[in-house]
XYZ file of C-alpha atoms in Angstrom:
488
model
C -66.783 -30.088 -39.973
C -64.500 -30.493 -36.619
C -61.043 -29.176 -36.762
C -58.261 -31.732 -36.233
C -54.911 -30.371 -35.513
C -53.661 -30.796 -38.538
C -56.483 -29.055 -40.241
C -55.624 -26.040 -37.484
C -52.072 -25.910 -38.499
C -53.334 -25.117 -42.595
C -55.858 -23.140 -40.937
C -54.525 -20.358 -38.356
C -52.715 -17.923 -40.893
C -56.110 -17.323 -42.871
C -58.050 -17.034 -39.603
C -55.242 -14.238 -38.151
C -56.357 -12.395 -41.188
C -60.004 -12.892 -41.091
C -60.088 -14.848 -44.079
C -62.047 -18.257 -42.561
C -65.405 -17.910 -42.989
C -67.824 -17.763 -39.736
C -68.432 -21.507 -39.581
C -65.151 -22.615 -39.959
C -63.385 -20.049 -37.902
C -66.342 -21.153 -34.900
C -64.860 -24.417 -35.650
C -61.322 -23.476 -35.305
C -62.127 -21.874 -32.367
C -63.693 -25.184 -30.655
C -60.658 -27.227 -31.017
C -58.325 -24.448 -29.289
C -60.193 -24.223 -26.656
C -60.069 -28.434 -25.638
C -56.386 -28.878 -27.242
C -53.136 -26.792 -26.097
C -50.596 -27.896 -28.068
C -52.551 -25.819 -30.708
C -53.217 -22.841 -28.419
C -49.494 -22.436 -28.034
C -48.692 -23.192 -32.261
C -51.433 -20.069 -32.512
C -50.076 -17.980 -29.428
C -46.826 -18.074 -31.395
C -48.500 -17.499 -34.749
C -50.049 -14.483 -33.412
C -46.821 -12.794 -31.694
C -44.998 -13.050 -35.266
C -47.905 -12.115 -37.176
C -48.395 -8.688 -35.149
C -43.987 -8.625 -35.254
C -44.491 -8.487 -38.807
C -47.356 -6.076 -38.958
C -45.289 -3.854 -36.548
C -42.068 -4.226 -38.356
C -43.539 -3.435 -42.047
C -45.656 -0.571 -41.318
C -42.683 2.217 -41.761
C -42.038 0.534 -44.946
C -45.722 0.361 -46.223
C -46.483 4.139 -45.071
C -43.103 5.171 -47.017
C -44.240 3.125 -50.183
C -47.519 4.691 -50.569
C -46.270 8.319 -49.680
C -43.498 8.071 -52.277
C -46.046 6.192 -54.576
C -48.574 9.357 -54.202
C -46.128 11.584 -54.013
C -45.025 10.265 -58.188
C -48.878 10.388 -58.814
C -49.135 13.659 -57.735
C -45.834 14.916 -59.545
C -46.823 13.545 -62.878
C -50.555 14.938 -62.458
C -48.799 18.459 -61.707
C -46.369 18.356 -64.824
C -48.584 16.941 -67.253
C -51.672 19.594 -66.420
C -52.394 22.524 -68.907
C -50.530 25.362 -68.312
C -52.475 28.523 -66.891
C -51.451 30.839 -69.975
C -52.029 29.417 -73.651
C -49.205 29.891 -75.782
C -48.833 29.898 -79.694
C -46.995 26.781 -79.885
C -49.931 25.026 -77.358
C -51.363 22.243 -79.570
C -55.267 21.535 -77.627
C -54.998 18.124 -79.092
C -51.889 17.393 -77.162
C -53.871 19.016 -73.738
C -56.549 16.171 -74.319
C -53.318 13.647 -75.593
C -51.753 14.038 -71.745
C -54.637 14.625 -69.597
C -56.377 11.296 -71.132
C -52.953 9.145 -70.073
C -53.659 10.562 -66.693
C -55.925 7.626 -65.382
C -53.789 5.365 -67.638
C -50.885 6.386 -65.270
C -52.720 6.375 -62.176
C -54.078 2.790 -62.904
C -50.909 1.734 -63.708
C -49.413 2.792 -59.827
C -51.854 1.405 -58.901
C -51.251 -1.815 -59.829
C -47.620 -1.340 -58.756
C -48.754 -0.529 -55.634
C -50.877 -4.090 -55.455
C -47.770 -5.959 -56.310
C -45.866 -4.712 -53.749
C -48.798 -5.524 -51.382
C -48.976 -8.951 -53.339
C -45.052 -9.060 -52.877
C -45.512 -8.298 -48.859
C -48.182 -10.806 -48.438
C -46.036 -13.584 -50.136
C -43.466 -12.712 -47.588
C -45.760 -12.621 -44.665
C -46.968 -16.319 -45.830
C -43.367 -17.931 -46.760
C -41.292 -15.857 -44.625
C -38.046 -16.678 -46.285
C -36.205 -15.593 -43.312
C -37.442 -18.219 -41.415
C -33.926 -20.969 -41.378
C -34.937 -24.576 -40.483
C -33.705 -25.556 -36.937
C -30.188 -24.488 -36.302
C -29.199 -28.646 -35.589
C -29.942 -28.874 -39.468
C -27.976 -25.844 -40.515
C -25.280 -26.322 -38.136
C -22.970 -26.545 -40.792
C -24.157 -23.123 -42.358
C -24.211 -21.442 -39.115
C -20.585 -22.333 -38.547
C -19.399 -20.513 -41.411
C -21.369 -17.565 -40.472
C -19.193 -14.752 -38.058
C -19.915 -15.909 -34.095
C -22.961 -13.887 -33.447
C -23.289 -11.674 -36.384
C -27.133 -12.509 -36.909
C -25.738 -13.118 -41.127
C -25.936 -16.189 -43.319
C -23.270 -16.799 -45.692
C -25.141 -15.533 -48.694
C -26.050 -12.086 -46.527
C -29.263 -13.205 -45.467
C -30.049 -12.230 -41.796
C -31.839 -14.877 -39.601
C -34.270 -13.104 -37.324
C -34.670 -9.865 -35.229
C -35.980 -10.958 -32.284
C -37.772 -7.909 -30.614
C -40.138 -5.214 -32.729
C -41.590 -3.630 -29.483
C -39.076 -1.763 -28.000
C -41.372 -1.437 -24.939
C -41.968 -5.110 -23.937
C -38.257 -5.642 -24.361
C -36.648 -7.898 -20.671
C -33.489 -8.819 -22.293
C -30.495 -8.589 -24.694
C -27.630 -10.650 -25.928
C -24.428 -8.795 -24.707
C -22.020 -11.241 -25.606
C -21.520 -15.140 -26.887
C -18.595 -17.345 -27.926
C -20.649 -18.681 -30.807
C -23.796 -19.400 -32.177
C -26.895 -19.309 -29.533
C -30.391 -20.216 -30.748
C -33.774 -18.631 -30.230
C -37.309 -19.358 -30.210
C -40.575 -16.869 -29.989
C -42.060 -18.699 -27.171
C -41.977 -22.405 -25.907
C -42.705 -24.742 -28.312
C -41.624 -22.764 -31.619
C -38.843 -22.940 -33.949
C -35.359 -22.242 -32.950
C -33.656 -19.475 -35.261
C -29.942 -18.315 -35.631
C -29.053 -14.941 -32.886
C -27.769 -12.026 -34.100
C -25.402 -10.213 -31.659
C -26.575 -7.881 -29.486
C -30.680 -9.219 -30.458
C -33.158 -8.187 -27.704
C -35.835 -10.555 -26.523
C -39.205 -10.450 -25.058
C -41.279 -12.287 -22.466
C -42.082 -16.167 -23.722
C -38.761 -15.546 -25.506
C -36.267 -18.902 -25.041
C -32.805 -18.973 -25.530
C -30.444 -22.416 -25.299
C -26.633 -22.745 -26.001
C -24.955 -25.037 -28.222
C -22.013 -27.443 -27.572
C -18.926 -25.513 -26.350
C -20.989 -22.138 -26.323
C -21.626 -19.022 -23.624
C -23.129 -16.307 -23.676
C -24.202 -13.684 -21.587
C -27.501 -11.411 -21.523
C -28.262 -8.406 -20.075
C -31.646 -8.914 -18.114
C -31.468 -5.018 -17.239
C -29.232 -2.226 -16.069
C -27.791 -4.111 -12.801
C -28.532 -7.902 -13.889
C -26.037 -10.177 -15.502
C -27.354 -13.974 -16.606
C -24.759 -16.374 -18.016
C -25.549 -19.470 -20.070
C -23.520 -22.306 -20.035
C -23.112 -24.678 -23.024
C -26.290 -26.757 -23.649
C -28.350 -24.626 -21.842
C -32.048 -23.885 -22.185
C -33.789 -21.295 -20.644
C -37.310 -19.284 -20.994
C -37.711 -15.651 -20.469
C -40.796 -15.648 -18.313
C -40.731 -11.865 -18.039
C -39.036 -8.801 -16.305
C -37.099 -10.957 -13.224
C -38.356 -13.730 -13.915
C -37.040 -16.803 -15.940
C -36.934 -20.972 -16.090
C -33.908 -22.816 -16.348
C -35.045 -25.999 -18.636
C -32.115 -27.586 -18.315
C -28.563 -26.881 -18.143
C -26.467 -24.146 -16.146
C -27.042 -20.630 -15.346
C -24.889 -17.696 -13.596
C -27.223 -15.012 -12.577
C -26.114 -11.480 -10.761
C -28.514 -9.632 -8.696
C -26.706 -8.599 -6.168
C -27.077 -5.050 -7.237
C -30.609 -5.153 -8.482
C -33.593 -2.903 -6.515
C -35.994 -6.404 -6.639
C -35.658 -9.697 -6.304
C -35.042 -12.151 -9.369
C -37.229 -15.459 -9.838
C -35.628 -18.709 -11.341
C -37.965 -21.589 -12.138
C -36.812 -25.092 -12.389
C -38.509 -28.280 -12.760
C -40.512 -28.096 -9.251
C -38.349 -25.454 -7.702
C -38.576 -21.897 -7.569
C -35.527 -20.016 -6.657
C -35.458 -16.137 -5.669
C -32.699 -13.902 -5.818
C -32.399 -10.898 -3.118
C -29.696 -9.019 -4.122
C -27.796 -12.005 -4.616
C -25.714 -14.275 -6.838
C -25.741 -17.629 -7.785
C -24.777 -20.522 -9.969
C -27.722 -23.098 -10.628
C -27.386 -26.611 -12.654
C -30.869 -28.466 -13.717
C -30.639 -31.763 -14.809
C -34.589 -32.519 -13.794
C -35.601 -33.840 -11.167
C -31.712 -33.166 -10.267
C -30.813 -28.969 -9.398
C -27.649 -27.999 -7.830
C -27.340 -24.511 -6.309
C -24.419 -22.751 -5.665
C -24.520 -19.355 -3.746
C -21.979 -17.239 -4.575
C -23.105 -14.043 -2.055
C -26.105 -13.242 -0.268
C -28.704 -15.473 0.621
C -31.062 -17.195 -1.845
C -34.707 -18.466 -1.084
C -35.775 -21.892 -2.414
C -39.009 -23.156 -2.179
C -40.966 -26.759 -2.998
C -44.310 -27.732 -2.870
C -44.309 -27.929 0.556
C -40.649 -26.860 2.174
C -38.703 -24.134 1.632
C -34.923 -23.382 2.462
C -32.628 -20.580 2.882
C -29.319 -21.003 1.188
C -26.548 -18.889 2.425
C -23.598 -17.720 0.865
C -20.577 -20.406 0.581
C -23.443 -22.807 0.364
C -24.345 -25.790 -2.103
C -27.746 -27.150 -1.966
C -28.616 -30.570 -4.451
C -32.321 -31.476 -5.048
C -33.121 -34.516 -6.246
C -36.741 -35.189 -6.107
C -37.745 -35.536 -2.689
C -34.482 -35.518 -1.271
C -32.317 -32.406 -0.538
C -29.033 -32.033 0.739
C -27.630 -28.669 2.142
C -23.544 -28.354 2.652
C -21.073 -26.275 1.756
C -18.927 -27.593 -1.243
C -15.421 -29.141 -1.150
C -14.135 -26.998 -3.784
C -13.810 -22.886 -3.702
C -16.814 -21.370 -5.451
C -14.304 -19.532 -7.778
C -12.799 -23.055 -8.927
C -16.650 -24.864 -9.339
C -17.564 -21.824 -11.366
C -14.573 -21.785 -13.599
C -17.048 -22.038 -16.956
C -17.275 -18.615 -16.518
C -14.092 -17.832 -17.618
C -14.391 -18.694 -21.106
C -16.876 -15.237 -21.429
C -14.345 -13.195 -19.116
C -11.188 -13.634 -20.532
C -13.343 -12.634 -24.215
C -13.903 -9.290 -22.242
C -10.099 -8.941 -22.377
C -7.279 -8.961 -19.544
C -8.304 -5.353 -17.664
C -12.183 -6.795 -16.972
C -12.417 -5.879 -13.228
C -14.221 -9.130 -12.610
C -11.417 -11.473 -14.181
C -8.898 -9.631 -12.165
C -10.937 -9.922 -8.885
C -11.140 -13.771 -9.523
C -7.632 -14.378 -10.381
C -6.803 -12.337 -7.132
C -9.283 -15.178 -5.460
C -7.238 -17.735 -7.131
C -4.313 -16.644 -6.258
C -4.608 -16.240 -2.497
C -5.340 -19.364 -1.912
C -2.311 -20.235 -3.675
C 0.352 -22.179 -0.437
C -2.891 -22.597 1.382
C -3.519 -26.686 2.696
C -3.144 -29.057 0.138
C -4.967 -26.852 -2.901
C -1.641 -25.168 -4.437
C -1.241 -27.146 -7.376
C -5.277 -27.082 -8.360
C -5.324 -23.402 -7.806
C -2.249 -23.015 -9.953
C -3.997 -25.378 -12.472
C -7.022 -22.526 -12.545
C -4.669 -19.362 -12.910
C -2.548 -21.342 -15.567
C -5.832 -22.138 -17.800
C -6.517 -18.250 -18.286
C -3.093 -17.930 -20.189
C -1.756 -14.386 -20.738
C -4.667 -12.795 -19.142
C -3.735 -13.587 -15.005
C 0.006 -11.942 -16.323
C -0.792 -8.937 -15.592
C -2.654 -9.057 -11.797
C 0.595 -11.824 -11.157
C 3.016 -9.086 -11.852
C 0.833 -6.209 -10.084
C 0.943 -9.171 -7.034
C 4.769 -9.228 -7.450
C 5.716 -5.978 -7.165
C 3.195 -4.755 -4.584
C 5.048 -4.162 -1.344
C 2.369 -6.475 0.490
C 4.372 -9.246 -1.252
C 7.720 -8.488 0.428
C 6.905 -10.754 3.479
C 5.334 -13.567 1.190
C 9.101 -14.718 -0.391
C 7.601 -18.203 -1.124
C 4.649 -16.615 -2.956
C 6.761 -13.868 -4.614
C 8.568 -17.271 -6.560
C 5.668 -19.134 -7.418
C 4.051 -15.826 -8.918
C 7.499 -15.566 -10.611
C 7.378 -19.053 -11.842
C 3.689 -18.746 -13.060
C 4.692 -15.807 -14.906
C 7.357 -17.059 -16.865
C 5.374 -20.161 -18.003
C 2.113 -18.279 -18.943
C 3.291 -15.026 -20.353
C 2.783 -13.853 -23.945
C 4.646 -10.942 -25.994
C 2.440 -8.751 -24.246
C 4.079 -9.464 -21.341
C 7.698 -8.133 -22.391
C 7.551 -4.499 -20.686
C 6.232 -6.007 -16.943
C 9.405 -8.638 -17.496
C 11.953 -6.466 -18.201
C 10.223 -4.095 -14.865
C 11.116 -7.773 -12.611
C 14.736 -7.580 -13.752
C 14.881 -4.871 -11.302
C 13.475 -7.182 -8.579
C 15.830 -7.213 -5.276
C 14.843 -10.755 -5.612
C 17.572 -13.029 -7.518
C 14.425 -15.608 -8.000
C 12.225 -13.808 -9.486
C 15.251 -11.640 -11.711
C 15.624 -15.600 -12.914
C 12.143 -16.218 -13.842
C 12.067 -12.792 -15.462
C 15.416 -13.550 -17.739
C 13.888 -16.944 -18.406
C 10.551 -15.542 -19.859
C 12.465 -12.965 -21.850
C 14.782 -15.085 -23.598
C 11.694 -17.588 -24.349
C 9.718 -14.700 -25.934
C 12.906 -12.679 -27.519
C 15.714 -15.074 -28.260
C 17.996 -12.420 -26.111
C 19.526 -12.779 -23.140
C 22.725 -9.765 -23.808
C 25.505 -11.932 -22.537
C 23.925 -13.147 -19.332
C 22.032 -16.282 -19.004
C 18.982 -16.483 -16.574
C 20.837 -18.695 -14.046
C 23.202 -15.384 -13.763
C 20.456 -13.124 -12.770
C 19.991 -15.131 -9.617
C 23.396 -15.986 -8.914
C 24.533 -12.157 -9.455
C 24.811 -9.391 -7.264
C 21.880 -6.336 -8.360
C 25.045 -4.133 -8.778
C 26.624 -6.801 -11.533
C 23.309 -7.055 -13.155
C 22.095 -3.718 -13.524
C 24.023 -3.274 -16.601
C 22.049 -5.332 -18.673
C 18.767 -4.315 -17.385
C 19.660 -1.180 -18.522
C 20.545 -2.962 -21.631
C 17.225 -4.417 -21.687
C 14.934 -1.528 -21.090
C 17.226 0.411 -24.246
C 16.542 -2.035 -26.395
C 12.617 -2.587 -26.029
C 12.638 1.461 -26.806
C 13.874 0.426 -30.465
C 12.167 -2.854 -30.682
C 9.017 -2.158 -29.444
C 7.609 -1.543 -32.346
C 8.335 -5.288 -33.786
C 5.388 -6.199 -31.429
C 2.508 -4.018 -32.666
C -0.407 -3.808 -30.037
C 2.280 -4.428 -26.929
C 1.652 -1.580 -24.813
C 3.731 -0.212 -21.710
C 6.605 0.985 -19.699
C 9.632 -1.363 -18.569
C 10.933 1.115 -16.541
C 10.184 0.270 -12.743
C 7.645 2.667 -10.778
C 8.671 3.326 -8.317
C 12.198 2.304 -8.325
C 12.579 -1.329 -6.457
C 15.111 -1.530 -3.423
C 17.960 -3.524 -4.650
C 20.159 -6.035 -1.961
C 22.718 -7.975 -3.506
């Protein structure tokens, strides 16, 4: 007979175990070898068949020891003893000894029902989940990224071989998908999952994540993103947007999209594929592009958009920082003290009074919430800031909108400012968080003399010693180091 696909689909689990007979597995062979649709079901088939092997051999080995290691017990305590003794009954020698094989057969065909049991798993695979956009309800209820079902059930482990290992999951802000190889089903991700070349990965609607291609590379995934591990520094953007950081790796780093192929020297960059439509954004160093028959050089600060034949090289109207913002969303998860979130609000906010970009790059430092309080306040009171008034108030002003209870001890540290503005913005976020104000109202903190409103600061910094502990998790020390020069 000639295989069809269909017939190769019923087909390629008995031939991975040598069970087709010659003809028909001659057969099977035929058809992979003219279609490749199939050549990729059985490339897949394969990889999880040897997974499997590789992933139940510790517990077969284990099985049979402990199952020989019964057989051997009950052989031991059921043989004649060496000495005969008065109350020895022969009959009950031959009684035991002829259960022996009774025993043993019976082991044995406990033994061949766990095999029978393993096999039925290896055909059904009951961890195998339909595709995730059926279940999407089910995965919702599961914890972001804890790999469980919400009967206990886990979805997949995605690497076996330690060895052939190019990537792992580091950290998402929900549910990201994965597939074996191109082509294959799309499974549930548990956190911190490992992946292997052929492995793809895509994000859902409103989801990041980050993976850890090795010690000194960083790739981010932007919602609705698809992208194939090719192998070690190498990958293919299917469609969607990447972040990738080599800047600090000893190679360079391949990206693949539609008919583009983008390297990464010790550089880092922000790519968008839409085929035939890629947008790259270089964020440092210099990135290599290449065609069919052109190839470009793409410098830091630059923007270069690809749309079939046509390519445009400039650099972009908006700060990198600002057309990169989706990164955020995985940044401020790292909490407030990530050096990288502090290094971009820092970005942010020295551009802040430049031209005619205040009010969007306020817009960008007021979207990360309580975490750009902290690197505001540091800004504040650094003594760089002393000749920057305007900047001082706006920082002030920022502060007070955006700050959370968190916030309270670097407050009451501004009511110390020399600065009536920024005492006011202090007293205003105070009494928003607290309720108290002790007797003075914000408006007096920038109409008063230091000397009239030291009082109360010292009022303020007594009474977060008491309350402090009303705000479990609030860490800190209100009391200004070094002290601020006061002026009146």
């Amino acid at each position: 007979m000639t295989f069809d696909c269909r017939q190769t689909h019923q087909s390629v689990s008995g031939w991975l175990d040598g069970e087709l007979d010659a003809e028909a597995a001659r057969e099977l062979e035929s058809h992979l070898a003219e279609c490749s649709a199939c050549r990729q079901e059985v490339d897949s088939a394969r990889r999880e068949h040897e997974q499997l092997i590789t992933a139940f051999a510790p517990r077969r080995a284990a099985a049979r020891q402990a199952a020989e290691s019964v057989v051997d017990r009950i052989a031991t305590e059921s043989a004649p003893p060496t000495k005969q003794t008065p109350e020895k009954s022969p009959s009950s020698e031959s009684i035991t000894a002829s259960r022996l094989p009774t025993i043993r057969r019976g082991l044995q065909l406990l033994l061949a029902a766990a095999a029978g049991f393993l096999v039925a798993v290896l055909v059904f695979r009951p961890w195998e989940q339909p595709a995730i956009e059926d279940q999407q309800a089910e995965t919702n209820q599961s914890a972001p990224g804890d790999g469980s079902s919400p009967d206990g059930d886990f979805f997949i482990h995605p690497a076996v071989a330690e060895a052939t290992d190019v990537a792992r999951l580091s950290l998402t802000t929900g549910p990201v998908e994965y597939a074996p190889a191109a082509g294959a089903d799309f499974f549930a991700c548990p956190s911190n999952a490992a992946f292997e070349s052929g492995a793809v990965l895509r994000t859902l609607p409103s989801v990041r994540c980050e993976v850890d291609l090795d010690e000194s590379v960083r790739l981010r995934l932007n919602e609705t993103t698809e992208t194939r591990l090719i192998g070690p520094r190498q990958l293919e953007l299917v469609r969607g947007r990447l972040w990738l950081d080599a800047s600090n790796s000893a190679e360079p780093y391949t990206i693949a999209t539609a008919d583009v192929k983008i390297t990464a020297d010790h550089a880092t960059l922000d790519c968008q594929a839409e085929p035939p439509q890629v947008t790259l954004l270089v964020l440092a160093g210099n990135v290599s592009v290449e065609g069919d028959d052109w190839r470009e050089v793409v410098a830091q600060g630059e923007q270069l958009a690809i749309d079939g034949d046509a390519r445009t090289k400039q650099r972009p109207a908006v700060d990198p920082i600002v057309e990169t913002r989706w990164v955020h969303d995985l940044l401020i998860h790292k909490g407030a003290n990530d050096e990288e979130l502090n290094q971009r609000i820092d970005r942010l906010w020295a551009q802040v009074g430049r031209a005619k970009m205040t009010h969007l790059y306020e817009a960008e430092i007021r979207s990360l919430g309580g975490h750009c309080v902290t690197p505001l306040s540091c800004y504040i009171q650094s003594p760089d800031s002393r000749q920057e008034h305007d900047r001082r108030v706006s920082a002030a002003r920022l502060l007070a909108d955006v700050a959370q209870v968190e916030s309270i001890p670097e407050l009451i540290k501004l009511l110390s400012d020399e600065d009536g503005e920024v005492r006011y913005y202090a007293a205003l976020a105070l009494e928003r968080l607290t309720g108290q104000n002790f007797g003075r109202q914000a408006k007096d903190w920038q109409a008063s003399s230091w000397t009239a409103c030291q009082p109360t600061a010292d009022q303020w910094r007594t009474w977060w010693q008491t309350a402090k502990g009303r705000y479990p998790g609030v860490k800190g020390d209100p009391t200004p180091q070094p002290p601020m020069q006061k002026k009146s």
